[in-house]
XYZ file of C-alpha atoms in Angstrom:
469
model
C 76.482 -70.222 -40.418
C 76.905 -66.811 -41.972
C 74.695 -64.161 -40.375
C 73.018 -61.397 -42.334
C 71.538 -58.699 -40.080
C 68.187 -57.300 -41.206
C 66.785 -54.742 -38.638
C 66.566 -55.566 -34.847
C 53.971 -81.777 9.110
C 52.870 -86.569 11.889
C 56.418 -86.103 13.195
C 56.037 -82.419 13.722
C 59.558 -82.028 15.085
C 60.776 -82.816 11.587
C 59.741 -79.350 10.453
C 61.176 -77.265 13.311
C 64.836 -77.495 12.248
C 63.810 -77.227 8.620
C 61.905 -74.000 9.288
C 64.901 -72.614 11.208
C 67.362 -73.428 8.425
C 65.166 -71.961 5.737
C 64.435 -68.846 7.799
C 68.118 -68.206 8.493
C 68.896 -68.728 4.830
C 66.214 -66.253 3.850
C 67.087 -63.571 6.424
C 70.746 -63.892 5.492
C 69.995 -62.980 1.930
C 71.598 -59.922 0.411
C 69.936 -56.606 1.196
C 67.420 -55.537 -1.341
C 67.491 -52.078 -2.755
C 65.599 -49.132 -1.330
C 62.346 -48.296 -3.094
C 61.569 -44.778 -4.124
C 60.598 -42.555 -1.191
C 57.747 -40.922 -3.084
C 55.198 -42.919 -5.018
C 53.156 -41.328 -7.763
C 49.410 -41.704 -8.010
C 47.995 -44.669 -9.844
C 47.717 -43.743 -13.466
C 46.372 -45.179 -16.659
C 48.331 -48.193 -17.790
C 50.769 -47.384 -20.556
C 51.511 -50.218 -22.903
C 55.140 -51.016 -23.542
C 56.305 -51.723 -27.050
C 59.668 -53.164 -25.994
C 60.544 -56.664 -27.151
C 63.329 -59.079 -26.279
C 66.564 -57.864 -27.813
C 67.537 -60.146 -30.634
C 70.939 -61.758 -30.359
C 72.602 -63.133 -33.484
C 73.750 -66.173 -31.467
C 70.243 -67.056 -30.202
C 69.518 -70.667 -31.040
C 73.108 -71.695 -31.685
C 73.593 -75.195 -30.327
C 70.229 -75.219 -28.571
C 68.373 -77.664 -30.785
C 66.804 -80.881 -29.496
C 68.541 -84.224 -29.325
C 67.812 -85.100 -32.935
C 69.560 -81.941 -34.134
C 73.206 -81.773 -35.209
C 75.655 -82.606 -32.421
C 78.186 -80.082 -33.702
C 77.342 -76.718 -35.158
C 79.477 -73.879 -36.479
C 78.682 -70.204 -36.797
C 80.464 -67.304 -38.483
C 79.501 -63.649 -38.204
C 80.129 -60.945 -40.750
C 82.697 -59.233 -38.474
C 85.010 -62.269 -38.645
C 84.078 -63.832 -35.307
C 83.077 -67.496 -35.308
C 82.058 -70.253 -32.915
C 81.910 -74.019 -32.628
C 79.270 -75.617 -30.423
C 78.919 -79.209 -29.243
C 75.452 -79.687 -27.766
C 74.932 -83.241 -26.441
C 71.669 -84.236 -24.767
C 71.936 -87.056 -22.226
C 69.055 -89.003 -20.682
C 69.017 -92.027 -18.376
C 65.921 -93.048 -16.411
C 64.682 -90.032 -14.396
C 67.834 -88.053 -15.204
C 68.315 -85.812 -18.212
C 70.631 -82.948 -19.108
C 71.375 -80.714 -22.060
C 74.809 -79.160 -22.552
C 76.273 -76.439 -24.747
C 80.063 -76.616 -25.084
C 81.327 -73.584 -27.002
C 84.618 -72.535 -28.554
C 84.924 -69.027 -29.991
C 87.432 -67.214 -32.174
C 88.186 -64.359 -34.549
C 89.461 -64.518 -38.130
C 90.726 -61.667 -40.291
C 91.857 -62.048 -43.915
C 93.891 -58.901 -44.565
C 96.164 -59.225 -42.760
C 95.539 -62.883 -42.057
C 95.129 -63.554 -38.340
C 93.427 -66.402 -36.461
C 92.712 -66.077 -32.756
C 91.073 -68.816 -30.662
C 89.355 -67.615 -27.498
C 89.737 -70.169 -24.675
C 88.477 -67.807 -21.974
C 85.293 -69.822 -21.437
C 87.374 -72.885 -20.607
C 90.282 -71.404 -18.624
C 89.612 -70.826 -14.887
C 89.325 -67.108 -14.115
C 92.067 -65.444 -12.118
C 91.520 -65.171 -8.372
C 91.745 -61.675 -6.964
C 93.462 -60.949 -3.663
C 90.182 -59.850 -2.120
C 88.348 -63.086 -2.942
C 87.923 -65.703 -0.213
C 87.939 -69.399 -1.044
C 84.136 -69.448 -0.950
C 83.854 -66.396 -3.169
C 86.294 -67.820 -5.677
C 84.461 -71.149 -5.651
C 81.243 -69.336 -6.523
C 83.157 -67.455 -9.221
C 84.261 -70.746 -10.745
C 80.753 -72.152 -10.499
C 79.296 -69.205 -12.384
C 82.071 -69.376 -14.981
C 81.457 -73.012 -15.898
C 77.682 -73.131 -15.305
C 77.215 -71.652 -18.783
C 77.942 -75.073 -20.254
C 74.847 -76.627 -18.605
C 71.619 -75.574 -20.250
C 69.318 -77.809 -18.177
C 69.626 -80.595 -15.606
C 66.554 -82.488 -14.435
C 65.818 -85.414 -12.119
C 62.272 -86.768 -12.061
C 59.114 -84.879 -12.927
C 57.032 -82.321 -11.011
C 55.158 -83.796 -8.022
C 57.358 -86.917 -7.988
C 58.680 -87.873 -4.498
C 61.901 -86.090 -5.522
C 62.038 -83.571 -8.330
C 64.966 -81.315 -9.143
C 65.522 -79.048 -12.104
C 68.440 -76.743 -12.795
C 67.959 -74.107 -15.460
C 65.776 -71.170 -16.324
C 62.457 -71.030 -14.447
C 59.514 -71.545 -16.758
C 55.973 -71.426 -15.304
C 56.645 -72.434 -11.681
C 53.907 -71.983 -9.025
C 54.530 -72.153 -5.249
C 51.674 -73.817 -3.349
C 48.370 -72.200 -4.268
C 50.100 -69.341 -6.027
C 49.807 -66.708 -3.299
C 53.451 -65.627 -3.660
C 54.738 -67.209 -6.871
C 52.206 -67.951 -9.569
C 53.185 -69.193 -13.014
C 56.579 -67.471 -12.879
C 58.502 -67.177 -16.122
C 62.041 -65.783 -15.969
C 62.261 -63.249 -18.757
C 65.608 -61.757 -17.747
C 67.185 -63.864 -20.494
C 65.817 -64.643 -23.916
C 64.746 -67.741 -25.768
C 67.113 -70.713 -25.968
C 69.412 -69.226 -23.330
C 70.120 -70.693 -19.908
C 70.268 -69.381 -16.352
C 71.284 -71.192 -13.114
C 67.804 -71.308 -11.587
C 66.675 -74.137 -9.315
C 63.298 -75.807 -8.743
C 63.202 -78.520 -6.032
C 60.163 -80.487 -4.827
C 60.561 -83.079 -2.028
C 57.722 -85.233 -0.736
C 58.665 -86.077 2.904
C 55.648 -88.292 3.575
C 57.775 -91.427 3.862
C 59.836 -89.726 6.608
C 57.063 -88.035 8.590
C 54.338 -90.648 8.111
C 51.870 -87.991 6.947
C 51.479 -85.870 3.871
C 54.295 -83.309 4.037
C 57.066 -81.828 1.960
C 59.105 -78.911 0.699
C 59.208 -76.766 -2.436
C 62.153 -74.441 -3.116
C 62.618 -71.949 -5.947
C 65.396 -69.561 -6.899
C 65.803 -67.758 -10.206
C 69.623 -67.589 -10.044
C 71.707 -69.618 -7.592
C 74.641 -67.202 -7.794
C 72.929 -63.814 -8.027
C 69.306 -64.338 -6.966
C 66.707 -61.677 -7.521
C 63.894 -64.017 -6.456
C 63.948 -66.952 -4.041
C 61.088 -68.662 -2.273
C 60.255 -71.799 -0.335
C 57.231 -73.524 1.136
C 56.929 -76.345 3.687
C 53.648 -78.106 4.290
C 52.120 -80.902 6.375
C 48.809 -82.442 7.505
C 49.132 -82.071 11.323
C 45.584 -83.199 12.169
C 46.074 -86.736 10.883
C 44.476 -88.284 14.021
C 41.195 -86.389 13.538
C 38.646 -88.161 11.371
C 37.348 -84.946 9.803
C 40.439 -82.746 9.738
C 42.999 -85.354 8.705
C 43.034 -84.193 5.050
C 43.620 -80.552 6.021
C 47.024 -79.250 5.012
C 48.949 -76.376 6.590
C 51.745 -74.605 4.800
C 54.235 -71.852 5.530
C 55.865 -69.897 2.716
C 58.536 -67.247 2.357
C 59.666 -65.265 -0.630
C 62.030 -62.391 -1.160
C 63.010 -60.536 -4.236
C 63.480 -57.325 -6.067
C 62.372 -55.954 -9.373
C 63.170 -52.847 -11.343
C 60.293 -50.506 -12.053
C 60.705 -47.145 -13.722
C 64.496 -47.650 -13.613
C 64.466 -48.000 -9.810
C 64.903 -51.190 -7.753
C 62.106 -52.182 -5.379
C 62.585 -55.020 -2.875
C 60.165 -56.915 -0.665
C 59.969 -59.826 1.827
C 56.792 -61.934 1.969
C 55.469 -64.486 4.512
C 52.421 -66.675 4.009
C 50.403 -69.113 6.108
C 48.039 -71.240 4.056
C 45.285 -73.689 5.010
C 43.978 -76.070 2.361
C 41.199 -78.657 2.446
C 40.873 -81.100 -0.469
C 37.700 -81.033 -2.475
C 38.951 -83.788 -4.772
C 42.092 -85.865 -4.373
C 42.518 -88.680 -6.881
C 45.590 -90.136 -8.536
C 45.976 -87.543 -11.238
C 43.357 -84.961 -10.228
C 43.633 -82.654 -7.245
C 41.516 -79.690 -6.181
C 41.755 -77.759 -2.882
C 39.819 -75.026 -1.133
C 42.372 -72.689 0.454
C 42.765 -69.568 2.569
C 45.996 -67.612 2.950
C 47.143 -65.057 5.522
C 49.897 -62.985 3.929
C 52.351 -60.592 5.574
C 54.628 -58.286 3.611
C 57.522 -56.169 4.783
C 59.678 -56.656 7.904
C 62.668 -55.008 6.243
C 64.024 -51.511 5.834
C 63.101 -51.339 2.172
C 59.330 -51.444 2.788
C 57.700 -48.090 3.525
C 55.045 -49.913 5.560
C 54.209 -53.506 6.443
C 51.168 -54.987 4.793
C 48.729 -57.768 5.655
C 46.353 -59.422 3.241
C 43.992 -62.361 3.067
C 43.451 -64.547 0.036
C 41.070 -67.455 -0.607
C 39.947 -69.556 -3.511
C 40.375 -72.897 -5.258
C 43.520 -74.370 -6.762
C 44.518 -77.724 -8.183
C 46.143 -79.672 -10.956
C 45.368 -82.233 -13.609
C 48.182 -84.742 -13.910
C 51.680 -83.332 -13.486
C 51.597 -80.603 -16.076
C 48.330 -78.657 -15.885
C 47.642 -76.377 -12.868
C 44.998 -73.797 -12.073
C 43.951 -71.389 -9.336
C 41.064 -68.951 -8.816
C 41.438 -66.504 -5.929
C 40.111 -63.358 -4.298
C 42.637 -61.198 -2.435
C 41.888 -58.335 -0.032
C 44.289 -56.041 1.859
C 43.686 -55.894 5.628
C 46.369 -53.505 6.815
C 49.086 -51.248 5.502
C 50.651 -51.218 2.061
C 49.796 -54.509 0.388
C 51.694 -55.390 -2.796
C 49.679 -57.873 -4.840
C 51.345 -60.109 -7.436
C 54.786 -58.615 -6.788
C 56.590 -61.400 -8.623
C 54.194 -61.476 -11.524
C 56.031 -60.428 -14.675
C 53.047 -60.526 -16.998
C 51.684 -57.041 -16.557
C 53.519 -54.127 -18.064
C 54.151 -52.307 -14.761
C 55.132 -48.674 -15.247
C 55.262 -47.487 -11.601
C 55.311 -48.958 -8.087
C 51.813 -47.788 -7.275
C 50.371 -50.192 -9.824
C 51.436 -53.105 -7.586
C 49.592 -51.763 -4.526
C 46.074 -52.999 -3.811
C 44.349 -50.072 -2.059
C 42.432 -50.572 1.231
C 38.746 -51.170 0.699
C 39.299 -52.973 -2.584
C 39.892 -56.594 -3.500
C 41.352 -58.390 -6.477
C 39.996 -61.366 -8.367
C 42.694 -63.290 -10.182
C 42.741 -66.604 -11.992
C 45.441 -68.548 -13.779
C 45.482 -71.691 -15.851
C 48.832 -72.993 -17.013
C 50.517 -75.898 -18.725
C 54.196 -76.324 -17.860
C 56.191 -79.183 -19.399
C 59.716 -78.595 -18.075
C 61.472 -81.470 -19.807
C 60.327 -80.208 -23.189
C 60.545 -76.556 -22.077
C 56.995 -75.773 -23.153
C 54.758 -73.363 -21.248
C 51.284 -71.928 -21.765
C 49.624 -69.624 -19.268
C 46.493 -67.485 -19.287
C 45.708 -65.058 -16.485
C 42.920 -62.599 -15.795
C 42.819 -60.050 -12.985
C 40.271 -57.448 -11.964
C 39.988 -55.087 -8.985
C 36.680 -54.779 -7.140
C 36.110 -51.364 -5.598
C 32.785 -49.985 -4.316
C 30.970 -52.845 -6.032
C 32.487 -52.098 -9.426
C 35.112 -54.111 -11.289
C 37.889 -51.970 -12.718
C 41.441 -52.271 -14.000
C 40.525 -55.572 -15.647
C 43.384 -57.083 -17.638
C 43.981 -60.293 -19.492
C 47.299 -61.919 -20.286
C 48.256 -65.040 -22.242
C 51.677 -66.485 -23.019
C 52.741 -69.384 -25.229
C 56.414 -70.309 -25.073
C 58.548 -73.002 -26.692
C 61.983 -72.521 -25.139
C 63.634 -75.038 -27.427
C 62.997 -75.972 -31.024
C 59.595 -77.637 -31.414
C 59.752 -80.306 -34.112
C 63.252 -78.977 -34.759
C 61.655 -75.989 -36.485
C 60.220 -73.347 -34.133
C 61.121 -71.670 -30.853
C 58.565 -69.081 -29.745
C 57.648 -66.557 -27.065
C 54.181 -65.177 -27.890
C 52.562 -62.759 -25.439
C 49.166 -61.059 -25.430
C 48.008 -58.446 -22.932
C 44.743 -56.502 -22.893
C 43.643 -53.742 -20.551
C 39.928 -53.027 -20.249
C 38.921 -49.405 -20.018
C 37.141 -48.288 -16.823
C 35.160 -45.729 -18.794
C 33.607 -48.001 -21.402
C 30.341 -49.826 -20.640
C 30.961 -52.775 -22.961
C 30.511 -56.513 -22.321
C 33.603 -58.519 -21.440
C 33.564 -60.723 -24.523
C 32.533 -57.917 -26.837
C 35.509 -55.885 -25.714
C 37.763 -58.935 -25.938
C 37.062 -59.091 -29.649
C 38.514 -55.621 -30.177
C 42.114 -54.494 -30.340
C 41.676 -51.554 -27.960
C 44.512 -51.317 -25.389
C 46.168 -54.508 -26.608
C 49.850 -55.467 -26.677
C 50.980 -58.404 -28.794
C 54.660 -59.291 -28.641
C 56.385 -62.230 -30.244
C 59.914 -63.526 -30.586
C 60.262 -66.504 -32.910
C 63.319 -68.456 -34.031
C 62.535 -70.511 -37.127
C 64.791 -73.149 -38.693
C 64.157 -73.938 -42.311
C 67.521 -75.123 -43.522
C 69.629 -73.604 -44.830
C 68.065 -70.620 -43.028
C 67.591 -69.740 -39.351
C 65.359 -66.695 -38.903
C 64.981 -64.760 -35.633
C 61.920 -62.530 -35.821
C 60.762 -60.051 -33.187
C 57.396 -58.312 -33.515
C 55.697 -55.811 -31.220
C 52.166 -54.523 -31.878
C 50.683 -51.977 -29.483
C 47.129 -50.635 -29.884
C 45.922 -47.646 -27.891
C 42.346 -46.865 -26.751
C 41.510 -45.714 -30.251
C 43.054 -48.883 -31.789
C 45.841 -46.835 -33.292
C 48.796 -49.111 -33.896
C 52.442 -48.667 -32.968
C 54.644 -51.486 -34.201
C 58.268 -52.572 -34.389
C 59.873 -55.463 -36.218
C 63.402 -56.834 -35.726
C 64.914 -59.713 -37.666
C 68.124 -61.719 -37.967
C 68.570 -64.105 -40.897
C 71.211 -66.834 -40.795
C 72.394 -68.991 -43.661
C 73.538 -72.458 -42.503
C 76.774 -73.586 -44.114
C 77.673 -76.508 -41.784
């Protein structure tokens, strides 16, 4: 391709060692950064007009299995690349690879240089231990694996390696429809999603769910274990108890903020059929217990969650802080957070939040819609709506897309919910699309930001590729 740039727990003892191992793993995690010592007052939400930075190599070699096995790319600066992208599938196992060779060509004077650095093992420094060097090697070669999957979500054993796309932990108290946006479309990251149903071992409904966004340099990791300990009671046998932990950090206003979270959840099934599940739940959530938190926080959350089949999930919840500094939806990356205070749910208030999502990991398709509103002194305020449609590989070998919509409702306007929804006031629409219409591949980034007076600020970035091979 030539690129033309245009713009820019029955056997309860089973869980005791498992809890200990997971707790030690979590506490042994790297220290998270200190948050800012002073937090500014909650202010009016400012919409961000930033979009994913376009990369001229986005989409190279990332097509589906019916796409070309070998692709070539050449840039206007003389650099070029060759990509072999096989997709392998056998029974419950599937993987997608991207094997790349890069180089540089100049005509006057003529010079051809092949870059084998991606394939040659990196040098080991004197300070590196064997374990550290092994992790170095793992990171170096993990770039060749785009995705690796065994089974499907909610199978007895499900494992997926690759970028996290729409994962929810339990009822969503800690991790809810998480999409990793630290890398762009059609690019990989060594994340891990593991679900294990231990019912055959324990004799009762029980299991484990583990999530990490990056195995080598995690900024978010979480796990949940669950069981039905009252299996001998006729009325309480369906009740499920779960224990969750999550830690992570995020950058807000150019400063890193880290938190540890613990959750105890109780769920009772309202409907439990083969492909339909709905639970009534209550969570007790504790935040802090580390030097980075200015104050521990305790919250309570209750609602209904469930799923239809293996792909569609939903949850509706009301969350209230009970003590201290309670950070609600810390891992949510939907809202355009401008300062730390926007994450804090003040005492005396509560937050209604609902999410419906469709996550199809094997096809790398995700749709999620979320609404949140804070209830304070009997009045709903800070209402916001978010929707995201994402095709993280080429759909029908034509389109890869990340389309996001966010709307903030004004606290000062006495307008009906749906009436206001029909307006463009305080709306952000951001899209990144990669379109293949041979011989062209077009990467298009669009950002539309409307203020309270519906005045528009927009940016458009584009990369056009002409396919030669």
